[in-house]
Amino acid sequence: MAASVLPQNSTLISTTKKQVPLVHILTSKTSEDGEQVNRNEPFNYEKAIKFLTDPHSILKDLHYLMKLFNALAEKCQDQPLYIEALCMIIQHCSKPFLLDKSTDANIYETPLAAFYSDFGYLLRIPIKRVQKCILDTLYQSIHTKKTKAQEQKSLTISYDEMRPTTPDYILKIQRASDLCETLVKTMVLVENDLGLRIQILKLLQILSDKTGMNDPDPSGELLFRTIELLWNMLEYGDEEVISDQLDSRVTITRLQEAFLGQVTQSYSRYHCQCRNDILVVCSLIISIKPDAPFVETSFAKQLLLFASYPELRSNNPLVKNFKLTSSHEDFEFKKLLFNTIVVLSRNSVMNELMIESRVLLAFLSYVEPLPRTAQQNVHEWTPSQLEELQLHALAALCTLLPCSMQEYFEYHVGTRLLLFYEWCINDKDDYQSQGNSFFGKGGRNNKRSQLRYVLRLFRSLVSTREERVHQDLSDQGIIPSLTSYLRKISQREVTNIDYVILDVLCDALFILSSLCELDVHRKEIFGSEGIEMLIQILLIDSSLICGGLGYHRLLVAATDCVWCCIVGSVINEDEFIQKQGIFALLDLIEKNPKSLQNLVLGCVLDLAENTKCLHFIMAWKGQNQQQFTHLLCELWRDEEREIRVSRTDKGVINDHQKPLMGEMQQSQEITPLQTWEPSRSVIDLIDNMRSKIYGFFCKLGFSELPGLVEEDFVTLCIIENFLDFKMGEIWQEIVTELEIEGVQLVSPDREATDTILRATDERGLAVAATQNFILEQYHKQNLQQEKEFYEQLIKNHAHKEKRLEDWKSFVARTSKYPLLMAAKDYQNQAIRQSRPEEKEMSTYHTVHNLEIPNLSVTAFAGPYLVIDSTPVDIIGKQRNQNTAIDTV
């Protein structure tokens, strides 16, 4: 190190090669067995001095030079005296390196690239002088333009029979190293120094000129791999991180340029596949980040243009020379465009663009009967492709059309859809669907898939609750058309339908419900045909509800249709009741699970506003001849068991202060709520069926109800006071909230609340006492019935004993004549005693004899005579056998 800082006029001590050095150093080398071997080697001063002072370095010694740089880099940060020496040695690297052999250029190409990579890492030293020296050295090592003086000087330099490296060779090695990446990262470290930043940019300008990294990829594999990588990241990466990174105009613009580049070059299969992959990546980005700047970069407008081509003609240069074929790639491209437009519609800004591009009209062009009439000079898809695009367009319209109701009337969508619907239900048409696509499942050799999606589109339209749309569809006769078709389906075996017809039934019932919900006239149009159809669906077997196919959806849709299309119209209500539709609803309440019971119970409760309905409800009997009142009490007890209300084994109120609260409601702490937020007591009314059951008993009454048992009367006491208990709960919540908020009530209000709460407690105690009284009366009644039962048993035993004595007496009389005579005398004596005493009057005489002469009966006869004879079944069998013989 000292030798490297010697002045230029100082002379060095010359040494000969044979001179023995005075110092030995300890070195370590690795043997062939992999073990470290330490040995003493002589230190060559001449070689070390030449290494430090010679401005030219041999390629094979560069790793020693890098070790020296790393050692000085650590020292100079602590001791500034080493900075001068480090800079002087670094400047030597601007000179050409020497090649000992002609093959060294290829042999040491990789070590030289590693050297420049490590040399660039020296920029991490936070010393401006060292950083400037490194940048100057790198620039001079690859600077090819030299002055005349520099060229003459280079000719006089002696390289001791070695050949120097050329600047072009050094430039090639630096480009192959990590030097460019290191320089770019260093821009952050020197962002406050303009001079160093300019030097770095000069180096990057030279290194990036005519480099292979900037060459276009002739194979296109780079773009393909990049898109594949983005696809994997979007599918399996963290959505939040990815959305933050991709939510920029630069990213979307790059995707837009790549997409348009592939679209304009879609003359090969590879470009078509790459184009489709880019579109998939775009759709994934939109699904993760709907407000990504696709609209701001005009990418969305261009996608709408491609989606409406070739259905709509356009003079835009992008589609002027663009053509679609029936190839698999172009077909996938068309479907991906449909899907991308649907995903783009999540952004509300897209509504105006869709109106301007008329993309909905392009989708509606597929809503027509198949097969299409062939047109000249117009691209036509294959029948299977056209069918799949038709179904895909219908599915896309289910999302797009409700967002642009202005186009509904402009494009006469209602008429288009109804004509297409009539074609779908027309059995005379001989069109046979392919049924190969995702949307065509279950629709092979029929038109059920088209029917399924056109009804789904109708459902999306009526779900907007736009009255103009409802009126338009009703005026064009959709209600009678749907009811007639549904009746035709329901007349078949409902239990054998598949999931496609099940979806059709559910969607059609929902459409009818939406149209008739708020209009009495439309309910009357629903009429008898719709009522018969609904009753047929409601009579479905309850065992199919949990079968997994989705029959519960059908029952929910049918119940909702009853609620919307029948309830509210007196004519429909009377006809529905007379056709025993109310019995079908009550059967559903008894047989189906709780998820359906709550819905059906509410429907029947609204239907019970018609007084004729109450007579049918009271006349209904279930499977075990149970009446509706008993069923309601059972449902009430099931609800209380589910929410775990405190009750005794007999159903008596256990906690009179909380007679209706379940465990979950009690565990929730009372907190102050906003004015629009419902309290936990109000939510309890919505969650379970107890309020509906109370409403039924308010209509049926709480006394003189048939079909109730002891447990039902106990439950009925709670049901009768349900409203009072619930009001007490709500007042308790109000008082508690006021206490939490620190609000002090004035004296009159305090007295009123205390009175209400006290009345609720007293009502709970009174109901519990009534329940106990009912149980006690039933207990006494059971004891009385038990006593009567035992008395009857005693009478039965006495009667059996009497019959046995009579039998013994009969046997004795028939076997012994003296006993028979004694019985005869006893009988005569009894007869005489039963007659009144005769008056001794000579004027009276006997008109007829009161005794039957020669009577051989010694016992008094009753009104019935029992004769022991041959059993009738034996006589009947013998008679049948004789008849058969006579016939033969």
Short mmCIF file of C-alpha atoms in Angstrom, two decimals, residues 210-515:
data_model
loop_
_atom_site.label_atom_id
_atom_site.label_comp_id
_atom_site.label_asym_id
_atom_site.label_seq_id
_atom_site.Cartn_x
_atom_site.Cartn_y
_atom_site.Cartn_z
CA LYS A 210 -27.30 -1.31 -29.28
CA THR A 211 -27.59 -3.79 -26.43
CA GLY A 212 -29.30 -7.13 -26.77
CA MET A 213 -31.63 -6.28 -23.91
CA ASN A 214 -33.36 -3.70 -26.11
CA ASP A 215 -33.76 -5.97 -29.09
CA PRO A 216 -37.32 -7.04 -29.90
CA ASP A 217 -38.25 -10.63 -29.14
CA PRO A 218 -38.65 -12.25 -32.55
CA SER A 219 -40.17 -15.38 -31.03
CA GLY A 220 -42.74 -13.47 -28.96
CA GLU A 221 -42.02 -15.72 -26.00
CA LEU A 222 -41.19 -12.77 -23.75
CA LEU A 223 -44.69 -11.30 -24.03
CA PHE A 224 -46.29 -14.71 -23.73
CA ARG A 225 -44.37 -15.56 -20.55
CA THR A 226 -45.06 -12.12 -19.08
CA ILE A 227 -48.81 -12.47 -19.62
CA GLU A 228 -48.71 -15.96 -18.12
CA LEU A 229 -46.89 -14.61 -15.09
CA LEU A 230 -49.44 -11.82 -14.63
CA TRP A 231 -52.23 -14.36 -14.94
CA ASN A 232 -50.77 -16.51 -12.14
CA MET A 233 -50.24 -13.48 -9.92
CA LEU A 234 -53.82 -12.30 -10.38
CA GLU A 235 -55.27 -15.72 -9.64
CA TYR A 236 -53.11 -16.75 -6.69
CA GLY A 237 -51.64 -13.52 -5.31
CA ASP A 238 -52.85 -11.12 -2.64
CA GLU A 239 -55.69 -9.14 -4.20
CA GLU A 240 -55.09 -5.97 -2.18
CA VAL A 241 -51.39 -5.76 -3.03
CA ILE A 242 -52.00 -6.58 -6.68
CA SER A 243 -54.83 -4.06 -7.01
CA ASP A 244 -52.63 -1.31 -5.58
CA GLN A 245 -49.82 -2.13 -8.01
CA LEU A 246 -52.02 -2.41 -11.11
CA ASP A 247 -54.23 0.60 -10.37
CA SER A 248 -52.22 2.97 -12.55
CA ARG A 249 -52.55 4.40 -16.01
CA VAL A 250 -49.09 3.23 -16.97
CA THR A 251 -49.98 -0.41 -16.35
CA ILE A 252 -53.28 -0.26 -18.22
CA THR A 253 -51.67 1.65 -21.08
CA ARG A 254 -49.01 -1.03 -21.48
CA LEU A 255 -51.68 -3.73 -21.56
CA GLN A 256 -53.65 -1.69 -24.05
CA GLU A 257 -50.65 -1.33 -26.36
CA ALA A 258 -49.86 -5.03 -26.13
CA PHE A 259 -53.47 -5.95 -26.80
CA LEU A 260 -53.84 -3.69 -29.82
CA GLY A 261 -50.51 -4.90 -31.14
CA GLN A 262 -51.68 -8.49 -31.02
CA VAL A 263 -55.09 -7.65 -32.47
CA THR A 264 -53.58 -5.92 -35.48
CA GLN A 265 -51.21 -8.87 -35.98
CA SER A 266 -53.78 -11.62 -35.46
CA TYR A 267 -52.76 -13.45 -38.59
CA SER A 268 -51.24 -16.41 -36.76
CA ARG A 269 -52.53 -18.76 -34.14
CA TYR A 270 -49.87 -17.63 -31.68
CA HIS A 271 -50.91 -13.98 -31.86
CA CYS A 272 -54.55 -14.94 -31.41
CA GLN A 273 -53.75 -16.95 -28.29
CA CYS A 274 -51.61 -14.16 -26.87
CA ARG A 275 -54.40 -11.66 -27.63
CA ASN A 276 -56.89 -13.82 -25.73
CA ASP A 277 -54.52 -14.21 -22.77
CA ILE A 278 -54.10 -10.44 -22.51
CA LEU A 279 -57.88 -10.06 -22.49
CA VAL A 280 -58.15 -12.62 -19.67
CA VAL A 281 -55.58 -10.66 -17.65
CA CYS A 282 -57.58 -7.48 -18.23
CA SER A 283 -60.80 -9.11 -17.05
CA LEU A 284 -59.05 -10.38 -13.91
CA ILE A 285 -57.72 -6.89 -13.17
CA ILE A 286 -61.21 -5.42 -13.58
CA SER A 287 -62.75 -8.06 -11.33
CA ILE A 288 -60.22 -7.23 -8.60
CA LYS A 289 -60.22 -3.46 -9.15
CA PRO A 290 -63.45 -2.35 -10.89
CA ASP A 291 -62.39 1.31 -10.89
CA ALA A 292 -59.07 0.63 -12.63
CA PRO A 293 -58.34 3.34 -15.23
CA PHE A 294 -59.70 1.44 -18.24
CA VAL A 295 -62.12 4.25 -19.03
CA GLU A 296 -59.52 7.00 -18.58
CA THR A 297 -57.10 5.32 -20.99
CA SER A 298 -59.86 4.72 -23.61
CA PHE A 299 -59.18 0.99 -23.34
CA ALA A 300 -62.78 0.34 -22.31
CA LYS A 301 -64.10 2.20 -25.36
CA GLN A 302 -61.93 0.08 -27.63
CA LEU A 303 -63.10 -3.12 -25.94
CA LEU A 304 -66.71 -2.07 -26.50
CA LEU A 305 -65.89 -1.49 -30.15
CA PHE A 306 -64.48 -5.00 -30.56
CA ALA A 307 -67.39 -6.52 -28.60
CA SER A 308 -69.95 -4.98 -30.97
CA TYR A 309 -68.09 -6.17 -34.08
CA PRO A 310 -69.21 -7.54 -36.57
CA GLU A 311 -72.84 -7.16 -35.37
CA LEU A 312 -72.62 -3.36 -35.79
CA ARG A 313 -70.83 -1.65 -38.65
CA SER A 314 -68.16 0.91 -37.77
CA ASN A 315 -65.68 3.12 -39.64
CA ASN A 316 -63.15 3.00 -36.84
CA PRO A 317 -59.65 2.19 -38.17
CA LEU A 318 -59.19 -0.50 -35.52
CA VAL A 319 -61.88 -2.72 -37.04
CA LYS A 320 -61.56 -1.60 -40.63
CA ASN A 321 -59.26 -4.48 -41.55
CA PHE A 322 -60.11 -6.68 -38.56
CA LYS A 323 -61.86 -9.95 -39.38
CA LEU A 324 -63.17 -12.81 -37.29
CA THR A 325 -63.30 -16.38 -38.46
CA SER A 326 -64.95 -19.45 -37.04
CA SER A 327 -61.65 -20.67 -35.63
CA HIS A 328 -61.44 -21.72 -32.01
CA GLU A 329 -59.23 -18.74 -31.06
CA ASP A 330 -61.56 -16.13 -32.57
CA PHE A 331 -64.56 -17.83 -31.00
CA GLU A 332 -62.88 -17.70 -27.59
CA PHE A 333 -61.97 -14.07 -28.24
CA LYS A 334 -65.63 -13.22 -28.83
CA LYS A 335 -66.72 -14.93 -25.63
CA LEU A 336 -63.93 -13.23 -23.66
CA LEU A 337 -65.11 -9.87 -24.96
CA PHE A 338 -68.62 -10.64 -23.72
CA ASN A 339 -67.28 -11.57 -20.31
CA THR A 340 -65.02 -8.50 -20.11
CA ILE A 341 -67.90 -6.14 -20.90
CA VAL A 342 -69.95 -7.72 -18.13
CA VAL A 343 -67.11 -7.23 -15.65
CA LEU A 344 -66.57 -3.65 -16.86
CA SER A 345 -70.21 -2.83 -16.15
CA ARG A 346 -69.44 -2.82 -12.42
CA ASN A 347 -68.00 0.65 -12.96
CA SER A 348 -70.86 3.16 -13.06
CA VAL A 349 -68.97 5.31 -15.56
CA MET A 350 -69.40 2.56 -18.15
CA ASN A 351 -73.13 3.27 -18.59
CA GLU A 352 -72.55 6.29 -20.80
CA LEU A 353 -69.95 4.45 -22.88
CA MET A 354 -72.29 1.49 -23.43
CA ILE A 355 -75.02 3.85 -24.60
CA GLU A 356 -72.65 5.55 -27.04
CA SER A 357 -71.20 2.29 -28.38
CA ARG A 358 -74.65 0.63 -28.74
CA VAL A 359 -73.14 -2.59 -27.48
CA LEU A 360 -76.53 -3.67 -26.08
CA LEU A 361 -77.94 -3.64 -29.60
CA ALA A 362 -75.13 -5.97 -30.63
CA PHE A 363 -76.03 -8.35 -27.83
CA LEU A 364 -79.74 -8.13 -28.68
CA SER A 365 -78.99 -9.16 -32.26
CA TYR A 366 -78.46 -12.70 -30.94
CA VAL A 367 -81.97 -12.78 -29.38
CA GLU A 368 -83.75 -14.31 -32.33
CA PRO A 369 -84.91 -17.79 -33.34
CA LEU A 370 -82.37 -20.25 -34.65
CA PRO A 371 -81.18 -21.13 -37.22
CA ARG A 372 -80.55 -17.71 -38.70
CA THR A 373 -81.16 -16.83 -42.32
CA ALA A 374 -77.83 -16.78 -44.15
CA GLN A 375 -76.73 -13.34 -45.41
CA GLN A 376 -74.24 -12.51 -48.12
CA ASN A 377 -70.87 -10.96 -47.26
CA VAL A 378 -71.55 -11.44 -43.57
CA HIS A 379 -69.47 -13.66 -41.32
CA GLU A 380 -71.45 -16.55 -39.91
CA TRP A 381 -70.53 -18.75 -36.99
CA THR A 382 -71.12 -22.48 -36.97
CA PRO A 383 -74.49 -23.60 -35.52
CA SER A 384 -72.96 -24.77 -32.24
CA GLN A 385 -70.90 -21.56 -31.91
CA LEU A 386 -73.89 -19.39 -32.71
CA GLU A 387 -75.98 -21.16 -30.11
CA GLU A 388 -73.31 -20.72 -27.45
CA LEU A 389 -72.91 -17.02 -28.30
CA GLN A 390 -76.67 -16.61 -28.13
CA LEU A 391 -76.83 -18.09 -24.64
CA HIS A 392 -73.78 -16.09 -23.58
CA ALA A 393 -75.38 -12.89 -24.87
CA LEU A 394 -78.58 -13.62 -22.94
CA ALA A 395 -76.56 -14.21 -19.78
CA ALA A 396 -74.64 -10.95 -20.35
CA LEU A 397 -77.85 -8.99 -20.92
CA CYS A 398 -79.09 -10.16 -17.51
CA THR A 399 -76.37 -7.95 -16.03
CA LEU A 400 -76.08 -5.16 -18.59
CA LEU A 401 -79.70 -4.38 -19.48
CA PRO A 402 -80.96 -3.46 -15.95
CA CYS A 403 -78.21 -0.81 -15.83
CA SER A 404 -79.46 0.91 -19.02
CA MET A 405 -83.24 1.00 -18.91
CA GLN A 406 -83.30 3.81 -21.47
CA GLU A 407 -82.27 1.32 -24.18
CA TYR A 408 -85.10 -1.02 -23.15
CA PHE A 409 -87.67 1.19 -24.85
CA GLU A 410 -85.37 2.46 -27.58
CA TYR A 411 -84.56 -1.03 -28.86
CA HIS A 412 -88.05 -2.50 -28.10
CA VAL A 413 -86.52 -5.10 -25.83
CA GLY A 414 -89.86 -6.29 -24.44
CA THR A 415 -91.17 -7.23 -27.88
CA ARG A 416 -87.90 -8.94 -28.84
CA LEU A 417 -87.85 -11.03 -25.70
CA LEU A 418 -91.52 -12.05 -25.86
CA LEU A 419 -91.16 -13.18 -29.47
CA PHE A 420 -88.10 -15.16 -28.54
CA TYR A 421 -89.95 -16.63 -25.54
CA GLU A 422 -92.83 -17.74 -27.77
CA TRP A 423 -90.32 -19.48 -30.01
CA CYS A 424 -88.81 -21.24 -26.98
CA ILE A 425 -92.11 -22.70 -25.78
CA ASN A 426 -93.33 -23.60 -29.26
CA ASP A 427 -93.21 -27.40 -29.47
CA LYS A 428 -94.04 -27.40 -33.17
CA ASP A 429 -90.65 -25.95 -34.07
CA ASP A 430 -88.22 -28.74 -34.94
CA TYR A 431 -85.02 -26.94 -33.89
CA GLN A 432 -82.66 -29.23 -32.00
CA SER A 433 -80.14 -27.55 -29.71
CA GLN A 434 -76.54 -28.77 -29.47
CA GLY A 435 -76.24 -28.28 -25.69
CA ASN A 436 -72.42 -28.40 -25.67
CA SER A 437 -71.58 -25.14 -23.90
CA PHE A 438 -71.44 -24.10 -20.27
CA PHE A 439 -74.71 -22.21 -20.66
CA GLY A 440 -76.34 -25.05 -22.60
CA LYS A 441 -76.31 -27.69 -19.88
CA GLY A 442 -79.44 -29.81 -19.93
CA GLY A 443 -80.61 -28.35 -23.24
CA ARG A 444 -79.54 -30.93 -25.79
CA ASN A 445 -82.08 -31.65 -28.56
CA ASN A 446 -84.51 -29.07 -27.14
CA LYS A 447 -84.82 -25.36 -26.43
CA ARG A 448 -84.84 -25.47 -22.64
CA SER A 449 -81.52 -23.61 -22.28
CA GLN A 450 -82.82 -20.69 -24.34
CA LEU A 451 -86.03 -20.69 -22.28
CA ARG A 452 -84.04 -20.76 -19.07
CA TYR A 453 -81.95 -17.70 -19.92
CA VAL A 454 -84.71 -15.63 -21.49
CA LEU A 455 -86.76 -16.08 -18.30
CA ARG A 456 -83.68 -15.16 -16.28
CA LEU A 457 -83.43 -12.00 -18.37
CA PHE A 458 -87.12 -11.25 -17.69
CA ARG A 459 -86.42 -11.76 -13.99
CA SER A 460 -83.55 -9.25 -14.10
CA LEU A 461 -85.78 -6.69 -15.78
CA VAL A 462 -88.69 -6.98 -13.37
CA SER A 463 -86.28 -6.92 -10.42
CA THR A 464 -85.55 -3.27 -11.21
CA ARG A 465 -89.13 -2.44 -10.05
CA GLU A 466 -89.43 -0.04 -12.97
CA GLU A 467 -93.18 0.45 -13.36
CA ARG A 468 -92.89 1.33 -17.05
CA VAL A 469 -91.22 -2.02 -17.72
CA HIS A 470 -93.87 -3.86 -15.71
CA GLN A 471 -96.64 -2.11 -17.59
CA ASP A 472 -95.03 -2.80 -20.97
CA LEU A 473 -94.64 -6.52 -20.28
CA SER A 474 -98.15 -6.80 -18.85
CA ASP A 475 -99.70 -5.02 -21.82
CA GLN A 476 -97.99 -7.46 -24.17
CA GLY A 477 -99.55 -10.43 -22.37
CA ILE A 478 -96.70 -11.98 -20.44
CA ILE A 479 -98.89 -12.96 -17.45
CA PRO A 480 -101.36 -15.29 -19.25
CA SER A 481 -98.53 -16.65 -21.38
CA LEU A 482 -96.51 -17.63 -18.32
CA THR A 483 -99.46 -19.06 -16.40
CA SER A 484 -100.57 -21.25 -19.31
CA TYR A 485 -97.07 -22.62 -19.80
CA LEU A 486 -96.56 -23.24 -16.08
CA ARG A 487 -99.89 -24.99 -15.83
CA LYS A 488 -98.89 -27.28 -18.69
CA ILE A 489 -95.68 -28.17 -16.86
CA SER A 490 -97.38 -28.61 -13.49
CA GLN A 491 -99.91 -31.04 -14.97
CA ARG A 492 -97.05 -33.42 -15.60
CA GLU A 493 -95.39 -35.40 -12.81
CA VAL A 494 -93.81 -32.58 -10.80
CA THR A 495 -91.54 -34.96 -8.91
CA ASN A 496 -89.70 -36.02 -12.10
CA ILE A 497 -88.52 -32.62 -13.33
CA ASP A 498 -84.81 -31.82 -13.63
CA TYR A 499 -82.86 -28.77 -12.46
CA VAL A 500 -83.37 -26.84 -15.73
CA ILE A 501 -87.16 -26.98 -15.54
CA LEU A 502 -86.86 -26.24 -11.83
CA ASP A 503 -85.02 -23.00 -12.63
CA VAL A 504 -87.63 -22.18 -15.27
CA LEU A 505 -90.46 -22.67 -12.77
CA CYS A 506 -88.77 -20.58 -10.07
CA ASP A 507 -87.94 -17.71 -12.43
CA ALA A 508 -91.43 -17.68 -13.96
CA LEU A 509 -93.07 -17.61 -10.52
CA PHE A 510 -90.79 -14.78 -9.46
CA ILE A 511 -91.70 -12.80 -12.58
CA LEU A 512 -95.40 -13.25 -11.87
CA SER A 513 -94.90 -12.22 -8.25
CA SER A 514 -93.06 -9.04 -9.22
CA LEU A 515 -95.65 -8.05 -11.81
#
